[in-house]
Structure formats: structure tokens, C-alpha cells
Amino acid sequence: MGTKRYFIHTFGCQMNVNDTNRMGEALAGLSYSPTPVVENADLIILNTCSIREKAEDKMLSALGRYRQVKLQRGALIGVGGCVAQQEKQKILDKVPYVDFVFGPDAIGKLPEILTRIEQDRVRVVETAWVDSESYVFPQADPVSSRGKTTEFVTVMKGCDNVCAFCVVPHTRGREVSRPVAEVLKEVARLTTVGVREVTLVGQNVNSYQGGSSFAQLLLRTAQVPGIERVRFTTSHPHDLSDELVDAFRVEPKLMPHFHLPVQSGSNEVLVRMKRDYTVAQYLERLGELRAVRPDIAVTTDIIVGYPGETAADFEQTFALCEQVRYDGQFSFVYSPRPKTIAMLKEQEWGPVPHEVKVARLERLNRLQKTISTEVMSVHVGRTVEVLVEGRSRTNAERRFGRTPHNRVVNFDGDAPVGALVEIAVDFASSSALGGKQVQVRSLPNVVIEEAPVVPEVCVA
Ligand code: SAH
Ligand code: SF4
Ligand code: F3S
């Protein structure tokens, strides 16, 4: 019996990227190895996202493509992630060539699921939630991070907020925090394979409750020997504490980038979104952050065309973006999601016509592109510090990495993955800088081989 191969197509956020790694580890225990070529796979898993309708559509069209591989070589097809958790049996009913459906809490059950399918020739659905008290976070195997210098570390799962538009509380359940000691142990283990930068992830990291405050967790992570940079995502503005702001003042390893989704610049819209902060409160918190780290890069998420959003509401969002001058924004048109308050109330609040939504989004994107280009152009002629991550995605002759502010830099140079280098910047676009390596500041303690080719991650 030769080794079987698996291919995982990952959609969505960092939670899913992390879950994909855990799936890989569960499959390694069954002597499956990864392949970047879907046509060679014996097992295909779609790790899905249901944050917007488009994300689901992308899953369905990918499934259509993978059907061929099933027909040609009898590959098994599984659907995991947030659509799986939401739709459960309905996916099997709708798509006859899917063999199994499993939710984010059932990743550890993958071996059992595959055995059942092979022995009993049945189709399987595993979407039970593990409740908060008994949930144990899977410990990442550092082997799956080999080749990387930057890695995500899960610190919590689920979300207890009730933003009226959002499907996450329905797909990921209640918040559960991972104990501090476990997080620190995982960070320390990652340093043994060469990881120098970690991003602590959760849907709502500010409400972390794993035995310390989130700010304390960040400070302790920064003290783990071998860790040079600490980041985190995502934060809800309503619990951005003074202590977290202060962490930026005292800890230089806490990188000067804050992703602070505002969603809208109109207080009326924010109320309907159930975001429980006002624009003024948001700006006040941001002002405090900028007081301690004046150069901090701020990025955001915005929903355009939320039910009831008037032209005047949108102008307020536009004006807010002009005022804040975000480094970047992830903005999308509103998409109604099953079981959410916004979907139930859409008719009452007043749906925004599709063309209006799209026109508003385009205007916002144009504004952001101008601002991003201006923010980036300031660096031409200066030097920036970069942590080398690998070969550039646009030109394999070059390398790429990120600045402390999380700006991508493509450069000419020979520093290995994991080195901290100084780059003289000679080019800027709205999304990346370009330049030449002028000096190596420090090398990693562990030699990192070229990162392997990994299957596509699709941010929906
Ligand atoms: N936990 C994060 C957000 C996670 S979802 C937070 O609270 O900030 C990522 C982004 O998707 C959200 O910030 C929001 O802007 C967008 N989003 C969520 N639901 C959406 C919907 N129904 N339609 C359009 N965009 C949505
Ligand atoms: Fe969704 Fe709001 Fe939770 Fe973010 S904080 S995951 S937008 S419910
Ligand atoms: Fe993430 Fe999408 Fe689920 S954003 S939590 S994978 S719905």
C-alpha cells in the first residue's frame, strides 16, 4: 500500500488556515502526505468559509472542478469549515459526489471519519459542537510550520458578539480561550523550527480569557526566546482596553500594525449593525493608540450598502476613511447571511440596490488606493526593516518579506528566510514596496529551507 495524498483548498480567514494545518497533522498520522496538485490527490478537502455569499459560491465552483478527480481516480471529497458547520447534511443532499461533511470541532475525528467511509461505504456528517468546558485546543505540531518564519497561533475560538450581519457566531459557536501556558508552549515549540514572528489569532482576541488579559498574553509572548515580532488579529473596537494600548508603548516587539474593523462611519448604521460603539468613540480609541505609537499602521474592514444605508450614511464612511487615512481596508458589499438579524430585518430597514452598493464600494476602493499609494510612496528613498519570508510571488528571482507595519516588500538580495534585513526602498505601489537589500541585521538560529509550495488559500 503506497502513501496516499491529500489536497486541501482553504477559503476564508486565519482560523481556517490554522485548521487546515491541523487537518494535515491528523492526516499525517494516517500516512497521508500533502500534494499541491489536485489531480494527484486521493483525498480532497474544501475548508470552507460562509462569511459572504460569494465565499459559498466559490466553494461550489471549486467542488465542480474537483468532481473530475473523483471520476478519474476515485478521490474522496470532504467539506469542512464554516459552510459545513452551517449546512450539515444539506451539503450531502445537494452535492451527490461529496463523501463527508465535518465542522471545525470535528477535525480530530478525521481519521475515524475516513475509516468509517472506507470500511462501511457510508457518507458521513460530523458537525457536533464541543461545548466550552470540554473543548481542548489541538496543539500544533511544529513540523507543519517547517520552512516558515512567521506563523499563526490560535488563542481563542468562536465569538460571543452578535454583530447583526455576521454568520461567525452561528458557525463557530461561543468563545473559548486557550490557556496562557498552552499558547506560550506552542510559541516556544515554533521557535525550534525557525519561527521568529507569531500572529495570535481569534475572531475577537480582545476578549481573551485564558488566564490573563490579552495584553498580558501579548507581552508574555514577546518574551519567548527566539521571538522577534508579535502581531494579532482580529480586534473588536468596543473592547480595545487601555492596557492593550499601553502594551504598544512598552513592548517594541509588538509590531506597529492594528487591524481595527470599523464597518461603517455612520452611527445610525453602527446601531443597526449592533456594533455598540460610536464613530467618536472609535476615533478616540484610535487617537490613544496613535498617541503611544504615532506611526502605527491601521487597517480596517468596511461593509458597504448595509440595509438602510443612505447616501448620507455612506458619505460619512467615506469622510471617516479620508480622516483616518487607513493603510489598507478590506471592504465588501453587504451580503445577507442565513439566521442573522440583518437578513431578517433587511426588508424593514430597506435593502440597498445592488448597483448602488457596487458604485459606493468602487468609490471607496478608489479613495483607499490613492491613500495607500501616498502612504507607501513616503518610503521611497528610505530604508525599512524586513523579515524575509521567501521568494517573491510575482518574481521568483526576488525575495519578499514584511516591514514591522506589515507592508509587503519585494527585493533583490540573498538573505535566507528568517533573516532580518535592511532594504533600501526604490519603488512603491498601493499594495507593496520594492527595493534592494543593503544589510543583514540578524540571521535566524535555525536554517530554514525553501518553503514548500502550498495549495491555494482563497480569501473570500
Ligand atoms: N471578527 C472580526 C470580523 C470577522 S469577519 C471583527 O469583528 O472585526 C471579517 C469581515 O467580513 C468583517 O469585519 C466584515 O466587514 C465582513 N463581513 C462579515 N459579515 C458580512 C456580511 N454579511 N456581508 C458583507 N461583509 C461581511
Ligand atoms: Fe462577527 Fe462581530 Fe464576532 Fe466579528 S465580532 S466575528 S463581525 S459577530
Ligand atoms: Fe473565518 Fe469565514 Fe468561518 S471568515 S470563521 S472561515 S465564516
Short mmCIF file of C-alpha atoms and ligand atoms in Angstrom, two decimals:
data_model
loop_
_atom_site.label_atom_id
_atom_site.label_comp_id
_atom_site.label_asym_id
_atom_site.label_seq_id
_atom_site.Cartn_x
_atom_site.Cartn_y
_atom_site.Cartn_z
CA MET A 1 0.00 0.00 0.00
CA GLY A 2 1.66 3.25 -1.15
CA THR A 3 1.29 6.55 0.64
CA LYS A 4 -1.93 8.34 -0.11
CA ARG A 5 -2.00 12.01 -0.98
CA TYR A 6 -4.29 14.79 0.14
CA PHE A 7 -5.09 18.26 -1.18
CA ILE A 8 -6.82 20.90 0.94
CA HIS A 9 -8.31 24.03 -0.62
CA THR A 10 -8.61 26.66 2.09
CA PHE A 11 -11.10 29.53 1.96
CA GLY A 12 -11.65 32.31 4.47
CA CYS A 13 -9.79 33.63 7.47
CA GLN A 14 -6.76 32.71 9.57
CA MET A 15 -8.90 30.36 11.68
CA ASN A 16 -9.33 28.25 8.60
CA VAL A 17 -5.67 28.45 7.60
CA ASN A 18 -4.83 27.13 11.06
CA ASP A 19 -7.48 24.45 10.88
CA THR A 20 -6.03 23.30 7.56
CA ASN A 21 -2.67 22.74 9.29
CA ARG A 22 -4.41 20.69 11.98
CA MET A 23 -6.14 18.62 9.29
CA GLY A 24 -2.75 17.98 7.70
CA GLU A 25 -1.41 16.77 11.02
CA ALA A 26 -4.38 14.43 11.56
CA LEU A 27 -3.88 13.03 8.05
CA ALA A 28 -0.10 12.59 8.52
CA GLY A 29 -0.99 10.14 11.30
CA LEU A 30 -2.78 8.04 8.66
CA SER A 31 0.30 8.19 6.34
CA TYR A 32 -1.26 10.69 4.01
CA SER A 33 1.15 13.22 2.54
CA PRO A 34 0.24 16.59 1.01
CA THR A 35 0.25 17.29 -2.72
CA PRO A 36 -0.01 20.73 -4.32
CA VAL A 37 -1.50 19.11 -7.44
CA VAL A 38 -5.16 18.26 -7.01
CA GLU A 39 -5.09 15.76 -9.92
CA ASN A 40 -2.74 13.57 -7.83
CA ALA A 41 -4.90 13.56 -4.73
CA ASP A 42 -6.67 10.58 -3.18
CA LEU A 43 -8.45 12.86 -0.74
CA ILE A 44 -9.67 16.38 -1.44
CA ILE A 45 -10.90 18.62 1.36
CA LEU A 46 -12.51 22.02 0.95
CA ASN A 47 -12.09 24.05 4.10
CA THR A 48 -14.92 26.49 3.56
CA CYS A 49 -15.97 29.99 4.60
CA SER A 50 -19.50 31.34 4.71
CA ILE A 51 -18.87 34.96 5.67
CA ARG A 52 -20.40 36.22 2.39
CA GLU A 53 -22.47 34.63 -0.31
CA LYS A 54 -19.57 34.82 -2.77
CA ALA A 55 -17.49 32.67 -0.46
CA GLU A 56 -20.06 29.91 -0.70
CA ASP A 57 -20.27 30.27 -4.48
CA LYS A 58 -16.51 29.86 -4.71
CA MET A 59 -16.77 26.64 -2.75
CA LEU A 60 -19.42 25.28 -5.07
CA SER A 61 -17.45 26.10 -8.21
CA ALA A 62 -14.29 24.51 -6.75
CA LEU A 63 -16.32 21.40 -5.89
CA GLY A 64 -17.44 21.23 -9.52
CA ARG A 65 -13.79 21.23 -10.65
CA TYR A 66 -12.74 18.53 -8.21
CA ARG A 67 -15.54 16.25 -9.31
CA GLN A 68 -13.36 15.27 -12.29
CA VAL A 69 -10.64 13.99 -9.96
CA LYS A 70 -13.20 11.85 -8.23
CA LEU A 71 -14.38 10.42 -11.52
CA GLN A 72 -10.82 9.79 -12.75
CA ARG A 73 -9.15 8.31 -9.69
CA GLY A 74 -11.87 7.75 -7.13
CA ALA A 75 -10.65 10.50 -4.80
CA LEU A 76 -12.70 11.05 -1.66
CA ILE A 77 -14.17 14.53 -1.29
CA GLY A 78 -14.85 16.17 2.08
CA VAL A 79 -16.26 19.56 3.01
CA GLY A 80 -15.07 21.16 6.29
CA GLY A 81 -15.15 24.66 7.76
CA CYS A 82 -17.96 27.12 8.26
CA VAL A 83 -20.28 26.14 5.39
CA ALA A 84 -20.06 22.55 6.62
CA GLN A 85 -20.98 23.59 10.14
CA GLN A 86 -23.92 25.59 8.87
CA GLU A 87 -25.35 23.35 6.16
CA LYS A 88 -24.51 19.91 7.58
CA GLN A 89 -26.49 17.11 5.84
CA LYS A 90 -27.81 19.61 3.26
CA ILE A 91 -24.43 19.55 1.50
CA LEU A 92 -24.68 15.79 1.01
CA ASP A 93 -28.24 16.22 -0.27
CA LYS A 94 -27.23 18.96 -2.70
CA VAL A 95 -23.92 17.55 -3.94
CA PRO A 96 -24.08 13.80 -4.56
CA TYR A 97 -20.33 13.32 -5.00
CA VAL A 98 -19.36 14.70 -1.59
CA ASP A 99 -18.37 11.84 0.74
CA PHE A 100 -18.25 13.62 4.08
CA VAL A 101 -19.02 16.86 5.87
CA PHE A 102 -17.26 17.86 9.10
CA GLY A 103 -17.34 21.00 11.25
CA PRO A 104 -14.35 22.88 12.75
CA ASP A 105 -14.73 20.98 16.05
CA ALA A 106 -14.54 17.61 14.30
CA ILE A 107 -11.05 17.95 12.78
CA GLY A 108 -9.66 15.50 15.33
CA LYS A 109 -12.23 12.97 14.15
CA LEU A 110 -10.90 12.91 10.56
CA PRO A 111 -9.16 9.51 10.98
CA GLU A 112 -12.34 7.98 12.38
CA ILE A 113 -14.46 9.53 9.61
CA LEU A 114 -12.17 8.17 6.88
CA THR A 115 -12.14 4.71 8.42
CA ARG A 116 -15.92 4.66 8.55
CA ILE A 117 -16.19 5.68 4.91
CA GLU A 118 -13.68 3.08 3.73
CA GLN A 119 -14.97 0.20 5.86
CA ASP A 120 -18.71 0.79 5.80
CA ARG A 121 -19.02 2.61 2.44
CA VAL A 122 -21.20 5.29 4.04
CA ARG A 123 -21.37 9.07 3.70
CA VAL A 124 -20.64 10.85 6.98
CA VAL A 125 -21.74 14.10 8.65
CA GLU A 126 -19.87 15.18 11.84
CA THR A 127 -20.87 18.66 12.95
CA ALA A 128 -21.47 18.37 16.68
CA TRP A 129 -20.12 21.29 18.70
CA VAL A 130 -17.85 20.57 21.61
CA ASP A 131 -19.08 22.78 24.43
CA SER A 132 -16.86 25.36 26.07
CA GLU A 133 -15.91 23.45 29.21
CA SER A 134 -14.72 20.33 27.47
CA TYR A 135 -13.06 21.90 24.43
CA VAL A 136 -9.34 21.19 24.16
CA PHE A 137 -7.41 23.14 21.54
CA PRO A 138 -5.35 20.89 19.31
CA GLN A 139 -1.64 21.53 19.93
CA ALA A 140 0.06 22.39 16.64
CA ASP A 141 2.88 20.11 15.55
CA PRO A 142 5.87 22.39 14.83
CA VAL A 143 6.82 20.10 11.93
CA SER A 144 3.94 21.56 9.90
CA SER A 145 5.49 25.03 10.31
CA ARG A 146 8.89 23.98 8.96
CA GLY A 147 10.02 26.35 6.22
CA LYS A 148 8.17 29.30 7.70
CA THR A 149 9.47 32.17 9.77
CA THR A 150 6.04 33.58 10.54
CA GLU A 151 3.12 31.59 11.88
CA PHE A 152 -0.41 31.97 13.26
CA VAL A 153 -1.19 30.75 16.76
CA THR A 154 -4.81 30.25 17.79
CA VAL A 155 -5.62 31.84 21.14
CA MET A 156 -9.39 31.54 21.08
CA LYS A 157 -12.24 30.18 19.06
CA GLY A 158 -15.81 31.34 18.50
CA CYS A 159 -17.36 34.74 19.10
CA ASP A 160 -19.79 36.00 21.75
CA ASN A 161 -20.61 39.21 19.91
CA VAL A 162 -23.82 39.48 17.98
CA CYS A 163 -23.00 41.77 15.09
CA ALA A 164 -26.27 41.75 13.19
CA PHE A 165 -24.74 40.87 9.81
CA CYS A 166 -22.35 38.13 10.87
CA VAL A 167 -22.53 34.39 10.48
CA VAL A 168 -19.46 33.57 12.60
CA PRO A 169 -21.32 33.10 15.93
CA HIS A 170 -23.52 30.58 14.10
CA THR A 171 -20.62 28.67 12.56
CA ARG A 172 -18.01 28.83 15.30
CA GLY A 173 -20.14 28.93 18.45
CA ARG A 174 -19.32 30.50 21.80
CA GLU A 175 -15.95 31.97 22.70
CA VAL A 176 -13.46 29.62 24.27
CA SER A 177 -9.97 30.88 25.18
CA ARG A 178 -6.91 28.74 25.13
CA PRO A 179 -4.94 28.69 28.41
CA VAL A 180 -1.92 31.03 28.54
CA ALA A 181 0.52 28.19 29.26
CA GLU A 182 -0.61 26.28 26.17
CA VAL A 183 -0.24 29.32 23.93
CA LEU A 184 3.26 30.02 25.25
CA LYS A 185 4.26 26.38 24.90
CA GLU A 186 3.17 26.38 21.27
CA VAL A 187 5.04 29.62 20.57
CA ALA A 188 8.21 28.19 22.15
CA ARG A 189 7.92 25.00 20.09
CA LEU A 190 7.52 27.03 16.90
CA THR A 191 10.84 28.77 17.56
CA THR A 192 12.58 25.38 17.37
CA VAL A 193 11.79 25.16 13.63
CA GLY A 194 12.83 28.75 12.94
CA VAL A 195 9.66 30.78 13.51
CA ARG A 196 10.57 34.34 14.62
CA GLU A 197 7.21 36.07 14.19
CA VAL A 198 3.84 34.95 15.53
CA THR A 199 0.36 36.33 14.96
CA LEU A 200 -2.08 35.48 17.75
CA VAL A 201 -5.42 34.84 16.12
CA GLY A 202 -9.07 34.64 17.09
CA GLN A 203 -12.27 36.28 15.83
CA ASN A 204 -12.32 38.57 18.81
CA VAL A 205 -8.94 38.47 20.55
CA ASN A 206 -9.55 41.43 22.86
CA SER A 207 -11.99 39.44 24.92
CA TYR A 208 -9.41 36.70 25.56
CA GLN A 209 -9.92 34.98 28.92
CA GLY A 210 -7.38 32.19 29.08
CA GLY A 211 -5.96 33.14 32.48
CA SER A 212 -4.61 36.62 31.79
CA SER A 213 -5.71 39.69 29.88
CA PHE A 214 -4.99 39.70 26.16
CA ALA A 215 -2.44 42.50 26.65
CA GLN A 216 -0.59 40.36 29.20
CA LEU A 217 -0.64 37.42 26.80
CA LEU A 218 0.95 39.58 24.09
CA LEU A 219 3.66 40.79 26.48
CA ARG A 220 4.47 37.27 27.60
CA THR A 221 4.54 36.01 24.01
CA ALA A 222 7.06 38.74 23.17
CA GLN A 223 9.33 37.42 25.94
CA VAL A 224 9.57 33.89 24.49
CA PRO A 225 13.26 33.46 23.49
CA GLY A 226 13.64 33.48 19.70
CA ILE A 227 10.51 35.56 19.06
CA GLU A 228 11.32 38.90 17.43
CA ARG A 229 7.90 40.07 16.34
CA VAL A 230 4.37 39.67 17.72
CA ARG A 231 1.14 40.52 15.91
CA PHE A 232 -2.53 39.75 16.48
CA THR A 233 -5.88 39.78 14.73
CA THR A 234 -8.84 40.49 14.94
CA SER A 235 -9.97 43.08 17.48
CA HIS A 236 -13.40 44.49 18.12
CA PRO A 237 -13.17 48.23 18.85
CA HIS A 238 -15.53 48.02 21.84
CA ASP A 239 -13.04 46.17 23.99
CA LEU A 240 -9.80 47.78 22.96
CA SER A 241 -8.53 48.27 26.50
CA ASP A 242 -6.18 50.90 27.93
CA GLU A 243 -3.92 48.01 28.86
CA LEU A 244 -3.66 46.94 25.22
CA VAL A 245 -2.87 50.50 24.14
CA ASP A 246 -0.21 50.58 26.85
CA ALA A 247 1.32 47.32 25.59
CA PHE A 248 2.22 49.20 22.39
CA ARG A 249 4.06 51.76 24.48
CA VAL A 250 6.15 49.30 26.48
CA GLU A 251 6.87 46.41 24.09
CA PRO A 252 8.89 47.14 20.95
CA LYS A 253 8.39 43.56 19.70
CA LEU A 254 4.68 44.28 19.41
CA MET A 255 4.56 45.32 15.77
CA PRO A 256 3.09 48.73 14.89
CA HIS A 257 0.07 47.49 12.96
CA PHE A 258 -3.51 47.40 14.22
CA HIS A 259 -6.42 45.89 12.30
CA LEU A 260 -9.43 47.68 13.75
CA PRO A 261 -12.60 46.99 11.77
CA VAL A 262 -14.93 49.99 11.86
CA GLN A 263 -17.61 48.56 9.48
CA SER A 264 -19.29 51.96 8.93
CA GLY A 265 -18.74 55.67 9.52
CA SER A 266 -22.41 56.29 10.37
CA ASN A 267 -23.68 55.97 13.94
CA GLU A 268 -27.15 55.01 12.71
CA VAL A 269 -25.72 52.15 10.68
CA LEU A 270 -23.49 51.06 13.58
CA VAL A 271 -26.57 50.81 15.81
CA ARG A 272 -28.34 48.60 13.26
CA MET A 273 -25.16 46.53 13.00
CA LYS A 274 -25.15 46.11 16.81
CA ARG A 275 -21.51 47.18 16.95
CA ASP A 276 -22.01 49.12 20.22
CA TYR A 277 -19.52 51.95 19.68
CA THR A 278 -19.97 55.32 18.06
CA VAL A 279 -17.71 56.80 15.42
CA ALA A 280 -16.49 59.31 18.03
CA GLN A 281 -15.61 56.50 20.46
CA TYR A 282 -13.80 54.62 17.71
CA LEU A 283 -11.78 57.72 16.82
CA GLU A 284 -10.97 58.33 20.45
CA ARG A 285 -9.50 54.83 20.87
CA LEU A 286 -7.56 55.26 17.67
CA GLY A 287 -6.25 58.61 18.92
CA GLU A 288 -4.97 56.91 22.07
CA LEU A 289 -3.19 54.27 20.01
CA ARG A 290 -1.61 56.88 17.80
CA ALA A 291 -0.54 58.86 20.86
CA VAL A 292 1.63 55.93 22.02
CA ARG A 293 2.79 54.81 18.52
CA PRO A 294 2.38 57.80 16.23
CA ASP A 295 3.43 55.83 13.12
CA ILE A 296 1.14 52.84 13.76
CA ALA A 297 -0.35 51.39 10.57
CA VAL A 298 -4.10 50.97 10.89
CA THR A 299 -6.23 48.79 8.63
CA THR A 300 -9.95 48.17 8.71
CA ASP A 301 -12.97 46.27 7.38
CA ILE A 302 -15.99 48.10 5.97
CA ILE A 303 -19.39 46.85 4.86
CA VAL A 304 -20.92 48.95 2.10
CA GLY A 305 -24.64 49.00 1.34
CA TYR A 306 -25.82 47.66 4.69
CA PRO A 307 -29.64 47.57 4.88
CA GLY A 308 -30.91 51.12 5.38
CA GLU A 309 -27.57 52.75 4.45
CA THR A 310 -28.45 56.13 2.90
CA ALA A 311 -26.27 58.21 0.60
CA ALA A 312 -25.55 60.46 3.61
CA ASP A 313 -24.53 57.43 5.74
CA PHE A 314 -22.13 56.36 3.03
CA GLU A 315 -20.65 59.87 2.78
CA GLN A 316 -19.85 59.61 6.48
CA THR A 317 -17.98 56.36 5.90
CA PHE A 318 -16.12 57.99 3.03
CA ALA A 319 -15.24 61.00 5.19
CA LEU A 320 -14.05 58.73 8.01
CA CYS A 321 -11.66 56.99 5.61
CA GLU A 322 -10.34 60.35 4.43
CA GLN A 323 -9.83 61.39 8.01
CA VAL A 324 -8.21 58.20 9.37
CA ARG A 325 -6.09 57.51 6.27
CA TYR A 326 -6.04 53.74 6.72
CA ASP A 327 -3.05 51.84 5.40
CA GLY A 328 -5.49 49.45 3.78
CA GLN A 329 -9.07 48.26 4.03
CA PHE A 330 -10.98 45.07 3.30
CA SER A 331 -14.30 46.37 2.13
CA PHE A 332 -17.18 44.38 0.75
CA VAL A 333 -20.75 44.93 -0.24
CA TYR A 334 -23.23 43.68 2.32
CA SER A 335 -24.28 40.09 1.79
CA PRO A 336 -27.31 38.68 3.65
CA ARG A 337 -26.43 35.60 5.69
CA PRO A 338 -28.75 32.90 6.99
CA LYS A 339 -30.06 33.24 10.56
CA THR A 340 -28.63 36.75 11.04
CA ILE A 341 -30.67 39.66 12.37
CA ALA A 342 -29.74 41.81 9.36
CA MET A 343 -31.17 39.25 6.98
CA LEU A 344 -34.42 39.04 8.92
CA LYS A 345 -34.71 42.84 9.08
CA GLU A 346 -33.44 43.70 5.60
CA GLN A 347 -36.87 44.46 4.14
CA GLU A 348 -37.88 46.55 7.13
CA TRP A 349 -34.63 48.56 7.14
CA GLY A 350 -34.57 48.90 3.36
CA PRO A 351 -32.29 46.88 1.08
CA VAL A 352 -29.75 48.90 -0.91
CA PRO A 353 -29.96 48.15 -4.66
CA HIS A 354 -27.01 46.11 -5.94
CA GLU A 355 -25.78 48.78 -8.41
CA VAL A 356 -25.77 51.38 -5.65
CA LYS A 357 -23.79 49.09 -3.36
CA VAL A 358 -21.25 48.38 -6.09
CA ALA A 359 -20.87 52.05 -7.06
CA ARG A 360 -20.27 53.01 -3.42
CA LEU A 361 -17.73 50.23 -2.98
CA GLU A 362 -15.85 51.31 -6.11
CA ARG A 363 -15.66 54.88 -4.85
CA LEU A 364 -14.34 53.72 -1.52
CA ASN A 365 -11.79 51.44 -3.15
CA ARG A 366 -10.56 54.28 -5.37
CA LEU A 367 -10.12 56.52 -2.34
CA GLN A 368 -8.25 53.79 -0.48
CA LYS A 369 -5.98 53.13 -3.43
CA THR A 370 -4.98 56.80 -3.55
CA ILE A 371 -4.36 56.92 0.20
CA SER A 372 -2.44 53.61 0.22
CA THR A 373 -0.23 54.78 -2.63
CA GLU A 374 0.52 58.02 -0.79
CA VAL A 375 1.27 56.16 2.47
CA MET A 376 3.57 53.72 0.65
CA SER A 377 5.34 56.31 -1.53
CA VAL A 378 6.71 58.09 1.52
CA HIS A 379 9.16 55.17 1.88
CA VAL A 380 10.86 55.56 -1.48
CA GLY A 381 14.43 56.68 -0.81
CA ARG A 382 14.31 55.39 2.78
CA THR A 383 15.31 52.07 4.35
CA VAL A 384 12.92 49.66 6.04
CA GLU A 385 13.45 46.54 8.13
CA VAL A 386 12.10 43.33 6.63
CA LEU A 387 11.70 39.79 7.96
CA VAL A 388 12.41 37.57 4.95
CA GLU A 389 9.55 35.13 4.27
CA GLY A 390 10.52 33.52 0.95
CA ARG A 391 10.56 34.04 -2.77
CA SER A 392 8.53 36.90 -4.17
CA ARG A 393 5.15 35.79 -5.51
CA THR A 394 5.47 37.98 -8.58
CA ASN A 395 9.11 37.25 -9.48
CA ALA A 396 10.85 34.10 -8.23
CA GLU A 397 14.27 35.77 -8.69
CA ARG A 398 13.41 38.18 -5.90
CA ARG A 399 12.58 37.69 -2.23
CA PHE A 400 9.83 39.09 -0.13
CA GLY A 401 9.04 39.87 3.46
CA ARG A 402 7.18 42.37 5.59
CA THR A 403 8.06 45.54 7.45
CA PRO A 404 7.06 45.97 11.11
CA HIS A 405 4.00 47.85 9.79
CA ASN A 406 3.01 44.73 7.84
CA ARG A 407 3.81 46.22 4.42
CA VAL A 408 4.94 43.72 1.82
CA VAL A 409 8.39 44.34 0.32
CA ASN A 410 9.75 42.55 -2.78
CA PHE A 411 13.52 42.93 -3.05
CA ASP A 412 16.77 41.89 -4.69
CA GLY A 413 19.01 40.16 -2.21
CA ASP A 414 20.31 36.84 -0.96
CA ALA A 415 19.34 36.79 2.71
CA PRO A 416 17.78 33.49 3.80
CA VAL A 417 14.23 33.01 5.02
CA GLY A 418 14.08 34.18 8.62
CA ALA A 419 16.75 36.88 8.32
CA LEU A 420 16.01 40.43 9.42
CA VAL A 421 17.37 42.70 6.70
CA GLU A 422 17.52 46.35 5.85
CA ILE A 423 16.09 47.25 2.46
CA ALA A 424 16.62 50.46 0.52
CA VAL A 425 13.21 51.20 -1.00
CA ASP A 426 13.15 52.35 -4.64
CA PHE A 427 9.55 51.58 -5.62
CA ALA A 428 6.05 51.83 -4.13
CA SER A 429 2.59 50.81 -5.26
CA SER A 430 -0.64 50.82 -3.26
CA SER A 431 -0.01 47.24 -2.09
CA ALA A 432 3.76 46.67 -1.98
CA LEU A 433 7.20 48.22 -1.78
CA GLY A 434 10.23 47.24 -3.86
CA GLY A 435 13.93 47.62 -3.14
CA LYS A 436 17.42 46.21 -2.60
CA GLN A 437 18.95 44.50 0.38
CA VAL A 438 21.63 46.71 1.90
CA GLN A 439 22.40 44.96 5.15
CA VAL A 440 21.61 41.80 7.10
CA ARG A 441 20.74 42.74 10.67
CA SER A 442 20.33 39.25 12.09
CA LEU A 443 20.15 35.67 10.89
CA PRO A 444 17.76 33.02 12.20
CA ASN A 445 19.08 30.49 14.72
CA VAL A 446 17.62 27.70 12.63
CA VAL A 447 18.45 27.34 8.95
CA ILE A 448 15.15 27.39 7.07
CA GLU A 449 14.95 25.55 3.80
CA GLU A 450 12.90 26.96 0.92
CA ALA A 451 9.25 26.96 1.90
CA PRO A 452 7.34 24.18 0.13
CA VAL A 453 4.68 25.02 -2.44
CA VAL A 454 1.37 25.12 -0.61
CA PRO A 455 -2.09 24.78 -2.13
CA GLU A 456 -4.17 27.86 -2.72
CA VAL A 457 -5.64 29.90 0.10
CA CYS A 458 -8.64 31.82 -1.06
CA VAL A 459 -9.56 34.91 0.96
CA ALA A 460 -13.22 35.23 0.18
N1 SAH B 1 -14.20 39.25 13.95
C1 SAH B 1 -13.90 40.25 13.03
C2 SAH B 1 -14.51 40.10 11.67
C3 SAH B 1 -14.58 38.79 11.04
S1 SAH B 1 -15.41 38.69 9.53
C4 SAH B 1 -14.37 41.57 13.57
O1 SAH B 1 -15.31 41.64 14.32
O2 SAH B 1 -13.81 42.55 13.21
C5 SAH B 1 -14.42 39.72 8.50
C6 SAH B 1 -15.17 40.86 7.88
O3 SAH B 1 -16.14 40.39 6.98
C7 SAH B 1 -15.97 41.71 8.84
O4 SAH B 1 -15.18 42.65 9.52
C8 SAH B 1 -16.98 42.37 7.94
O5 SAH B 1 -16.50 43.59 7.43
C9 SAH B 1 -17.12 41.37 6.81
N2 SAH B 1 -18.45 40.73 6.84
C10 SAH B 1 -18.95 39.95 7.80
N3 SAH B 1 -20.23 39.59 7.51
C11 SAH B 1 -20.53 40.19 6.33
C12 SAH B 1 -21.70 40.22 5.51
N4 SAH B 1 -22.81 39.59 5.87
N5 SAH B 1 -21.64 40.92 4.35
C13 SAH B 1 -20.52 41.58 3.98
N6 SAH B 1 -19.39 41.58 4.72
C14 SAH B 1 -19.39 40.90 5.89
FE1 SF4 B 2 -18.70 38.53 13.51
FE2 SF4 B 2 -18.91 40.61 15.09
FE3 SF4 B 2 -17.92 38.33 16.03
FE4 SF4 B 2 -16.52 39.79 14.30
S1 SF4 B 2 -17.11 40.40 16.38
S2 SF4 B 2 -16.84 37.58 14.25
S3 SF4 B 2 -18.09 40.63 12.99
S4 SF4 B 2 -20.02 38.66 15.34
FE1 F3S B 3 -13.49 32.53 9.08
FE2 F3S B 3 -15.18 32.55 7.10
FE3 F3S B 3 -15.62 30.99 9.12
S1 F3S B 3 -14.20 34.29 7.93
S2 F3S B 3 -14.69 31.93 10.85
S3 F3S B 3 -13.90 30.86 7.71
S4 F3S B 3 -17.15 32.14 8.02
#
